[in-house]
XYZ file of C-alpha atoms in Angstrom:
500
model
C 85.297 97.353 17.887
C 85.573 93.616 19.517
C 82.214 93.179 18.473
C 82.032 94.237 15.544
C 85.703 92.543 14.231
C 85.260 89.454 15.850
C 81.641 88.772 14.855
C 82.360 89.569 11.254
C 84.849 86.813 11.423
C 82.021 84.357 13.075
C 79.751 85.181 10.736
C 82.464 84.411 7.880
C 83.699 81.028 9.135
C 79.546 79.834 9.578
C 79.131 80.647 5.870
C 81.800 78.844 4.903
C 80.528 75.992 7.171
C 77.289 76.142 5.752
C 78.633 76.691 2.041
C 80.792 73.906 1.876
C 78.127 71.607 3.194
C 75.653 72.667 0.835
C 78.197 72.117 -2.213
C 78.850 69.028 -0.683
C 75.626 67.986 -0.163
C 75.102 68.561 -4.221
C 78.062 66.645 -4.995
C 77.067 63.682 -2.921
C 73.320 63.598 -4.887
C 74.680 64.191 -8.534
C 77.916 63.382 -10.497
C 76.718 59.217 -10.075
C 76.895 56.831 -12.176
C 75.666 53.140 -12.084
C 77.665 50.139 -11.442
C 76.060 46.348 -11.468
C 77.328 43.581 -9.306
C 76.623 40.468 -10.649
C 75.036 38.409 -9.115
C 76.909 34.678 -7.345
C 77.710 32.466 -9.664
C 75.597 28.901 -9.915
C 76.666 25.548 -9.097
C 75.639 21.906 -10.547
C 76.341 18.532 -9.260
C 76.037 15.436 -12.055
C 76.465 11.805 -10.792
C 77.668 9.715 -13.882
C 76.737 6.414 -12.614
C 78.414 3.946 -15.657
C 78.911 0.252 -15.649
C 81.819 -0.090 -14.182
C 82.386 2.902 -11.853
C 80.868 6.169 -10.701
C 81.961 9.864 -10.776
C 81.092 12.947 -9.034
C 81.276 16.271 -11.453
C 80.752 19.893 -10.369
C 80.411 23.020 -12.571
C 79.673 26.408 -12.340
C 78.458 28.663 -14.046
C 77.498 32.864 -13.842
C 73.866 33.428 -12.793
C 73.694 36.106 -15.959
C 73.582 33.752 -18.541
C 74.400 34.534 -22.730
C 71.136 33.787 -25.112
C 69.216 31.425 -22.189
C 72.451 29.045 -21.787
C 75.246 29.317 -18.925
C 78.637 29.156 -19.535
C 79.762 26.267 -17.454
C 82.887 25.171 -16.492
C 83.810 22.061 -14.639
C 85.741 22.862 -11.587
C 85.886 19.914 -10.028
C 85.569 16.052 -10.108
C 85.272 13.069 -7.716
C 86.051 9.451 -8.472
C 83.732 7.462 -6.383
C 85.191 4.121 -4.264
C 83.539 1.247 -5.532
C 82.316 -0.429 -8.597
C 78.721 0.467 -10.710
C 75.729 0.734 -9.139
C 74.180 -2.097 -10.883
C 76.647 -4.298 -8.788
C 74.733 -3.794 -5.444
C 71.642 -5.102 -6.694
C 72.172 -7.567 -4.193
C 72.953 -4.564 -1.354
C 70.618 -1.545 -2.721
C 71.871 0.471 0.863
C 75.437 0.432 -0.332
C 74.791 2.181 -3.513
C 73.792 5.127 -1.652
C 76.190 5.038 0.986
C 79.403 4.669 -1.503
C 78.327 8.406 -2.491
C 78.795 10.601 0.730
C 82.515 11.235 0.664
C 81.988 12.847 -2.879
C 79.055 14.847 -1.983
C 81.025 16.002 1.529
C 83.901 16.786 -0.260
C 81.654 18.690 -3.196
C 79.878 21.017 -0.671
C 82.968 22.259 1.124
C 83.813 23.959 -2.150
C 80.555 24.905 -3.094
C 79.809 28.436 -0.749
C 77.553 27.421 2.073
C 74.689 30.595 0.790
C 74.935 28.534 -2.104
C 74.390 25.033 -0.936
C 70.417 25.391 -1.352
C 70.413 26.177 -5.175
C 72.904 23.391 -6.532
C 70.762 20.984 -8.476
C 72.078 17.880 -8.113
C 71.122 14.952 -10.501
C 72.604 11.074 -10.292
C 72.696 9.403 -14.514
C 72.937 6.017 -14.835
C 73.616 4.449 -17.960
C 74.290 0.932 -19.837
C 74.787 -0.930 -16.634
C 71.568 0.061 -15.013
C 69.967 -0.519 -18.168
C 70.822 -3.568 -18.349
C 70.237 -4.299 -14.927
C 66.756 -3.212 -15.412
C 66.173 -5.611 -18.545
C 67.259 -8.684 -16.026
C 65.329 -6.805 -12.419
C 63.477 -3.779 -12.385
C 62.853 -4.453 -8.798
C 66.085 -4.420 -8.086
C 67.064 -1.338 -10.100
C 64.240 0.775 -8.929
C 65.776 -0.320 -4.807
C 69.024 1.074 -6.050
C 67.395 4.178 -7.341
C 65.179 4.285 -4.033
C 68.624 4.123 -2.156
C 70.770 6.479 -3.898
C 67.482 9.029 -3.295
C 66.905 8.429 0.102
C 71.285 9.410 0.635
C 71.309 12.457 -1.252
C 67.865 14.188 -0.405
C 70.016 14.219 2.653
C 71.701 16.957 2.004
C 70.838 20.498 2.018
C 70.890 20.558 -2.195
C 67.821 21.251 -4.948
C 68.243 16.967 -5.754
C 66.560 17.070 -9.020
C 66.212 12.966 -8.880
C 68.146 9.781 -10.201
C 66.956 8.004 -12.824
C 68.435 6.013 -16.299
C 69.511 7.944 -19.219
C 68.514 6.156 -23.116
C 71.451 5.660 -24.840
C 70.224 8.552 -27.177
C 70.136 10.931 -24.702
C 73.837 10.032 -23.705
C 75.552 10.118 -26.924
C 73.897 13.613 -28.296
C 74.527 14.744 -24.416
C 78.506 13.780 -25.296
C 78.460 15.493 -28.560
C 77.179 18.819 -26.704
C 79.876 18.307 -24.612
C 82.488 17.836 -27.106
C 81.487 21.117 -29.041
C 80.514 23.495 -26.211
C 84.623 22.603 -24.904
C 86.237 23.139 -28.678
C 84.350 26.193 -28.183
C 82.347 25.629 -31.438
C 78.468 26.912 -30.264
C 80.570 30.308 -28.613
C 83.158 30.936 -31.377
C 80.759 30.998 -34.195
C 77.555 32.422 -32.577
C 79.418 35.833 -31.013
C 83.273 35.835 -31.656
C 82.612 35.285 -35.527
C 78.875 36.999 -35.491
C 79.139 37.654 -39.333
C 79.186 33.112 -39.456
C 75.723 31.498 -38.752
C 77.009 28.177 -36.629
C 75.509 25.780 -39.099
C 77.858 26.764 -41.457
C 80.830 25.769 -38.988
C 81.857 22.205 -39.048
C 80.418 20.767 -35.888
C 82.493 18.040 -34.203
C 81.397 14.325 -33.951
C 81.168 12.388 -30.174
C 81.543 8.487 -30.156
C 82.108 6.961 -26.435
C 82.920 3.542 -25.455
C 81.596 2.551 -22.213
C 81.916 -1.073 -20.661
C 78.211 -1.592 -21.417
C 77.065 0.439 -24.335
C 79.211 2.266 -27.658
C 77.090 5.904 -28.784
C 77.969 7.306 -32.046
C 77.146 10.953 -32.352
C 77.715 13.404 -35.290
C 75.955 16.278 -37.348
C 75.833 14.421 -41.411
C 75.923 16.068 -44.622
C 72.654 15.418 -45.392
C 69.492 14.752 -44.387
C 68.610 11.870 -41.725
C 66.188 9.846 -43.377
C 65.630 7.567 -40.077
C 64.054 10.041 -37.563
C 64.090 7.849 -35.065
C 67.786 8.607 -34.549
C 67.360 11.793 -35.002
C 67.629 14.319 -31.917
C 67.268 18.615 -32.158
C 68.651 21.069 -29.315
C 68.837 24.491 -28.930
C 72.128 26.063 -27.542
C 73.276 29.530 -27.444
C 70.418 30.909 -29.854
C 69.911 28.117 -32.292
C 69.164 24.771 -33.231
C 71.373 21.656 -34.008
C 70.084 18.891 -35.656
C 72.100 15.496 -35.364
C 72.243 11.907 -35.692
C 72.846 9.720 -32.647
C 72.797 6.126 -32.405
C 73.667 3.901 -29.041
C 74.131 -0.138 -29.417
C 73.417 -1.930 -25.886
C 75.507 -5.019 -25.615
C 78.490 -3.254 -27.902
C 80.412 -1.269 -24.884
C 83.448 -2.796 -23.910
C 83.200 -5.228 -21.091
C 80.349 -6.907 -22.523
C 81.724 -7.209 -26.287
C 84.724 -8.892 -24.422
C 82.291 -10.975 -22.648
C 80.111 -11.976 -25.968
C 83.694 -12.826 -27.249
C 84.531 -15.402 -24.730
C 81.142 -17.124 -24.864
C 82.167 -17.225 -28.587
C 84.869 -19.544 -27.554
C 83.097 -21.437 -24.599
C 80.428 -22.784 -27.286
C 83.070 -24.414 -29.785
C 82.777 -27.914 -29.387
C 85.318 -29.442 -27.925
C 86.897 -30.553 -24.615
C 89.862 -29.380 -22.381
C 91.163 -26.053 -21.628
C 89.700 -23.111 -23.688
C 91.926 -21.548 -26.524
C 91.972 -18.041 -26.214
C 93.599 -16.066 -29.205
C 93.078 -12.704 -28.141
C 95.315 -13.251 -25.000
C 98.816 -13.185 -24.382
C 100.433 -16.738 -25.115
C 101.453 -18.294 -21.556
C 98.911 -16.563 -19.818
C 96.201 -19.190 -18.342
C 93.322 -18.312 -15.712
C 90.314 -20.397 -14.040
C 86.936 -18.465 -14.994
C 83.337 -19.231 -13.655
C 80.512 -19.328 -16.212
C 78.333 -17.539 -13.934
C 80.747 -14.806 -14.459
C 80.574 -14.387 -18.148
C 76.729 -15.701 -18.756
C 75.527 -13.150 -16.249
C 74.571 -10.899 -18.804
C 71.704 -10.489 -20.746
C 73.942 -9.316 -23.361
C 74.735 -13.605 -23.688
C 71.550 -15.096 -24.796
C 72.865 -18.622 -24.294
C 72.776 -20.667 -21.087
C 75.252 -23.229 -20.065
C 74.301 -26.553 -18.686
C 76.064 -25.773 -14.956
C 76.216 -21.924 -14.015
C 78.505 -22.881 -11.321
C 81.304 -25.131 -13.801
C 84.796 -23.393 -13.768
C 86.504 -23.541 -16.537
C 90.364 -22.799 -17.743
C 91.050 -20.296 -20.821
C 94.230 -19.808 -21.906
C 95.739 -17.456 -24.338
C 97.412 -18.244 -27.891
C 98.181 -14.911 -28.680
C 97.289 -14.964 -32.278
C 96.129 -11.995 -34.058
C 94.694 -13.284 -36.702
C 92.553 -15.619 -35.287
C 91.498 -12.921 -32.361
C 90.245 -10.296 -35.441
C 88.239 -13.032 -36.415
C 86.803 -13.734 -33.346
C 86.212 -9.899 -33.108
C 84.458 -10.068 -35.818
C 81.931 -12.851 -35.076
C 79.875 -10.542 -32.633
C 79.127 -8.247 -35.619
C 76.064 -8.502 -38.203
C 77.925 -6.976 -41.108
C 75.979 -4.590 -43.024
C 77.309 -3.490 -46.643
C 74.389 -0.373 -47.411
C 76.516 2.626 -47.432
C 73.799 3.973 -44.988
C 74.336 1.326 -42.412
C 76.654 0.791 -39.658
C 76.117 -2.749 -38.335
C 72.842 -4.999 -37.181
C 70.906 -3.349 -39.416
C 71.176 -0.191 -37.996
C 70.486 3.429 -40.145
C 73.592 5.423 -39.953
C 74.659 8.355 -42.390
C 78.084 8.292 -44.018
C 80.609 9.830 -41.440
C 81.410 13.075 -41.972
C 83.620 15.894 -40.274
C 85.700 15.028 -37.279
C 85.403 13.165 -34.772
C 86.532 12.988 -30.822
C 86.579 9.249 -29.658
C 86.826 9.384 -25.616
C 86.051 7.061 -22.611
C 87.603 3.017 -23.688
C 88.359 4.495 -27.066
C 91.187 6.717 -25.696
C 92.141 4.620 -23.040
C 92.600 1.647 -24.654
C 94.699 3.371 -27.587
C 96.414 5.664 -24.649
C 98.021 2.871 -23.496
C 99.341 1.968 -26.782
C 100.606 5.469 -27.812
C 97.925 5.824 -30.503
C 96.538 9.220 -29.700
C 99.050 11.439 -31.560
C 96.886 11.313 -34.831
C 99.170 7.821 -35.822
C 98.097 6.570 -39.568
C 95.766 3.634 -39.567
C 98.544 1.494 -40.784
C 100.452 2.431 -37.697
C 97.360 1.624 -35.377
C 96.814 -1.829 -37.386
C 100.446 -2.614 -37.071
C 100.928 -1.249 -33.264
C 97.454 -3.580 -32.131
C 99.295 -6.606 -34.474
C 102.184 -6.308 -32.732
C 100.919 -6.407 -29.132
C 98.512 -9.138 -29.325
C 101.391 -11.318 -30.528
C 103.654 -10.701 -27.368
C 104.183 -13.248 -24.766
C 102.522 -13.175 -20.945
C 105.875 -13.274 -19.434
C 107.041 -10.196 -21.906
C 104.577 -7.836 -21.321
C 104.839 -8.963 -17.443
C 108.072 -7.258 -17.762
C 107.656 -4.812 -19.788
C 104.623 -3.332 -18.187
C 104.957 -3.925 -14.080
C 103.070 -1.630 -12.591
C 99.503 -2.021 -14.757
C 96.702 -3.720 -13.570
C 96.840 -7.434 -14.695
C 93.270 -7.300 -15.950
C 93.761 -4.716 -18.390
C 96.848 -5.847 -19.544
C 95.383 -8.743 -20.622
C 92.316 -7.406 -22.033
C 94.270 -4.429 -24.191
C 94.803 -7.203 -27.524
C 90.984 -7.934 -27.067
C 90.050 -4.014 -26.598
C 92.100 -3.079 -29.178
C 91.190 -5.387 -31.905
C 87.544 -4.814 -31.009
C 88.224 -0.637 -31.509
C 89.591 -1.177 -34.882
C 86.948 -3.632 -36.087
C 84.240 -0.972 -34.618
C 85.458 1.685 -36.178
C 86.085 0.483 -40.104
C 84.216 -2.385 -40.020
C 80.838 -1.043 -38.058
C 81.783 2.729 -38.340
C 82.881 2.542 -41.535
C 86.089 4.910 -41.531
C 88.631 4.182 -43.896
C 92.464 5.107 -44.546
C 91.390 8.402 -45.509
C 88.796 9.803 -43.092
C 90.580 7.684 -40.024
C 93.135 10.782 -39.073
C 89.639 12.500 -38.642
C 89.423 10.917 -35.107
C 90.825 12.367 -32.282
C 91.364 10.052 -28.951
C 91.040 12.219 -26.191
C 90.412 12.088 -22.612
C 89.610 16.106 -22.491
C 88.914 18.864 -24.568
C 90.180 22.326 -22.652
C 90.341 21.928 -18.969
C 86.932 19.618 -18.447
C 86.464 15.691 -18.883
C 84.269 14.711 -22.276
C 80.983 12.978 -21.332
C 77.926 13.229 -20.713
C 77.236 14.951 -17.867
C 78.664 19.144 -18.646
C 76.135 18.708 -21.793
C 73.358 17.783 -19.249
C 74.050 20.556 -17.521
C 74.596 22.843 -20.544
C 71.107 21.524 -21.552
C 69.430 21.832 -17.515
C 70.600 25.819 -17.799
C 68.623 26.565 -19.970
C 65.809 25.990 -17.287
C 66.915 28.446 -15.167
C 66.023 31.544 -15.362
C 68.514 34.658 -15.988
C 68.947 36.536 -12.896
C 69.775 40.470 -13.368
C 72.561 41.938 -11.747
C 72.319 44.476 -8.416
C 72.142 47.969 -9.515
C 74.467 50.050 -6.874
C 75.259 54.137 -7.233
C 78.694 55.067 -6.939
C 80.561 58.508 -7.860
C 83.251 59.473 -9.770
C 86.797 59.852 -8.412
C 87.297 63.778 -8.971
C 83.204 64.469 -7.631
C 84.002 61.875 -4.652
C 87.434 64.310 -4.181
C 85.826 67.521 -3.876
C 82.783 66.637 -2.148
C 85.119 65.301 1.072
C 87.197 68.326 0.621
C 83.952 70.524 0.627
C 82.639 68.025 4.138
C 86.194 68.539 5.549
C 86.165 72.069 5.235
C 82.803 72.743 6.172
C 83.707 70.542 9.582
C 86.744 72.550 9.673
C 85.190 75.809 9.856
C 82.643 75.069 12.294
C 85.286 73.842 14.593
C 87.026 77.192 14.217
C 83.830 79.308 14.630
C 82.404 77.859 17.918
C 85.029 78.779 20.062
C 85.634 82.021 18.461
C 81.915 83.011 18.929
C 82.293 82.144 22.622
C 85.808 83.961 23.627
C 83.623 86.974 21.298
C 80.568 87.033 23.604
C 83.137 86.796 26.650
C 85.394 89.290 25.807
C 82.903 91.886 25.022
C 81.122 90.818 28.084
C 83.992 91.730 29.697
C 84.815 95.374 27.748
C 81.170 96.542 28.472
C 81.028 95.662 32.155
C 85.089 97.386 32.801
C 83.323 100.594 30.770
């Protein structure tokens, strides 16, 4: 009876043991379904090495890229300490050594697995190109340097070297459109829209050594030669970019003052751009430095006293001495080709700060810019002292002179008027990242690197992952209960046959 009872049970719990792992078993190979990691996300380093100061920028972007081009986003930037690169010709070393803190403080964000893959790249611009016109020795020891530092570290350094002025004014139109979100919007949100139907945005930047002027015309561009094509997101753009050497900032300032150093003349040097009361000694090494000044004075080392007059007037003239007027409606200024302007336009860099300063970046009338500039270049030093205590000397100074040389650039070289000037926006940004140069370089470098696919990894569905650990449990459960059951069987029929 014991036997018989007791190893019916047995037998009962070991088939449920064995059922339940056999259905789980099944569970666990079918019911799956596939689920892709993506894979880490890339990272890009772009040194923008300008005239007048350099800056670190980092962006990202996901390794599983839309129509060959990443989406990148800036997530951080570096100001480096120091002045341009072309200003250590004289101490090459120093050039690369001013750009560790940037790159120490770039790779503790950057995840170490990732540290291998970041291309790096150092641009130089205007300053080194002018540089290079006066010493190509010299430039190419800077270049040597600033190599030498960041092969250092553990990065894929894809080199340093000079961008053409071509190359970074359509670069700063790419940038301006990929941020408005112009090449995404129209080539997937609005699918049914081919993006050269879209009104593309224009890209002029002011740097201290160079102006670009950047935009996608109406028409055809009859001078090819300023004529550049890329390829983003699935199709081309074809668009006009021009840069003029000599016509960035600092030097136009610079061109201006030699204006005034040449008048003949004697005594102290009449500066009408400059706030009236304001006076300051100023080398002619310092301003005939340049090969932006074609002149020479007789003694390089003669210091000389300008003071200001504070006359606008007299300063828009002056302005406008440094210009080659040109009055073909497909001309901009020394003779240059340029299409009539067309669309709108984002004006960053000196443009914005310059008119940031003033509180002319809230889409002010022209007649309120003209009027606004008139009005500041007629105040006194001792006014704006006071009025304006905690900004840098220099600048405040140089704001009449910046100014008026903005205005006269952009109607009188440009050739905006009253009616296509609210076209330009001054900005610093566009979204969350800094306009320049360097996010479309590395818009244009993604398209180099290859797509990666994403990990393929099985995984079940909630209710089939349920029952097949119920089903494991069970079985487990059962065989727990069995084993000791079979043994207390065998023993207590053990026992019944040997008391018989």
């Amino acid at each position: 009876m014991c036997r018989n009872r007791k190893g019916l049970a047995v037998a009962c719990l070991i088939c449920i043991s064995a059922v339940s792992g056999v259905i789980a078993l099944i569970l666990s190979l079918v019911g799956t379904r596939d689920i892709y990691q993506p894979p880490p996300n890339k990272y890009g380093l772009v040194f923008d090495a300008g005239s007048s100061h350099t800056s670190l920028y980092m962006y990202q972007w996901p390794a599983h890229k839309e129509n060959d081009t990443g989406i990148v986003t800036q997530i951080h930037m570096c100001e480096v300490q120091g002045s341009g690169l072309s200003s250590y010709a004289e101490d090459p070393a120093q050039a690369g050594e001013i750009l560790r803190p940037c790159m120490d403080e770039a790779l503790k964000i950057i995840p170490s697995e990732q540290h291998r893959e970041t291309r790096t790249l150092l641009g130089a611009t205007a300053g080194m190109r002018l540089l290079k016109l006066q010493n190509e020795t010299k430039t190419q020891q800077i270049f040597d340097e600033v190599s030498k530092t960041l092969r250092q570290y553990p990065v894929n350094f894809q080199g340093a070297r000079i961008l053409d002025g071509e190359e970074e004014g359509s670069l700063g139109w790419v940038t301006v459109n990929y941020l408005l979100g112009t090449f995404v919007q129209y080539s997937y949100i609005q699918s049914w829209m081919h993006p050269k139907q879209a009104q593309m945005f224009g890209a002029m930047d002011l740097g201290g050594a160079s102006t670009q002027m950047t935009f996608q015309p109406a028409g055809a561009i009859e001078d090819k030669s300023t004529e550049m094509t890329f390829r983003l997101y699935g199709y081309d753009y074809t668009i006009y970019t021009h840069s003029y050497l000599c016509y960035g900032q600092d030097q136009a300032l610079k061109r201006m003052l030699v204006q005034l150093l040449e008048k003949p003349g004697s005594g102290n040097v009449q500066h009408p751009c400059y706030p009236k009361g304001y006076s300051a000694n100023v080398s002619l090494s310092s301003v005939y430095n340049s090969p932006c000044v074609t002149t020479s004075p007789g003694n390089m080392e003669a210091i000389v006293t300008v003071e200001g007059t504070g006359d606008a007037y007299e300063c828009q003239l002056l302005v406008r001495k440094i210009f080659s007027p040109c009055t073909n409606s497909s001309c901009s200024f020394d003779g240059i080709y340029q299409p009539p302007v067309y669309g709108e336009f984002y004006a960053f860099s000196a443009f914005y700060y310059t008119f940031n300063f003033l509180n002319l970046t809230c889409g002010e009338s022209l007649s309120v810019a003209n009027s606004t500039v008139w009005q500041y270049c007629s105040r006194e030093w001792t006014e704006l002292n006071a009025s304006f205590p905690e900004e840098n000397k220099q600048r405040l100074v140089n704001y009449c002179s910046s100014a008026m040389y903005i205005l006269t650039l952009l109607l009188e070289g440009y050739k905006f008027n009253s009616e296509t000037w609210n076209n330009i926006h001054f900005a610093k940004q566009a979204g969350n990242a800094d306009v320049g140069w360097t996010l479309g370089y590395m818009l244009n470098v993604t398209n180099m690197i290859p797509s990666e696919e994403p990990s393929l990894w099985k995984a079940h569905d909630y209710n089939v992952w349920a029952a097949a650990i119920f089903f494991i449990v069970l079985s487990v459960l059962a065989g727990l209960v069995a084993a000791p059951l079979h043994c207390y069987c065998r023993n207590a029929c053990a026992e019944q046959a040997g008391w018989t």
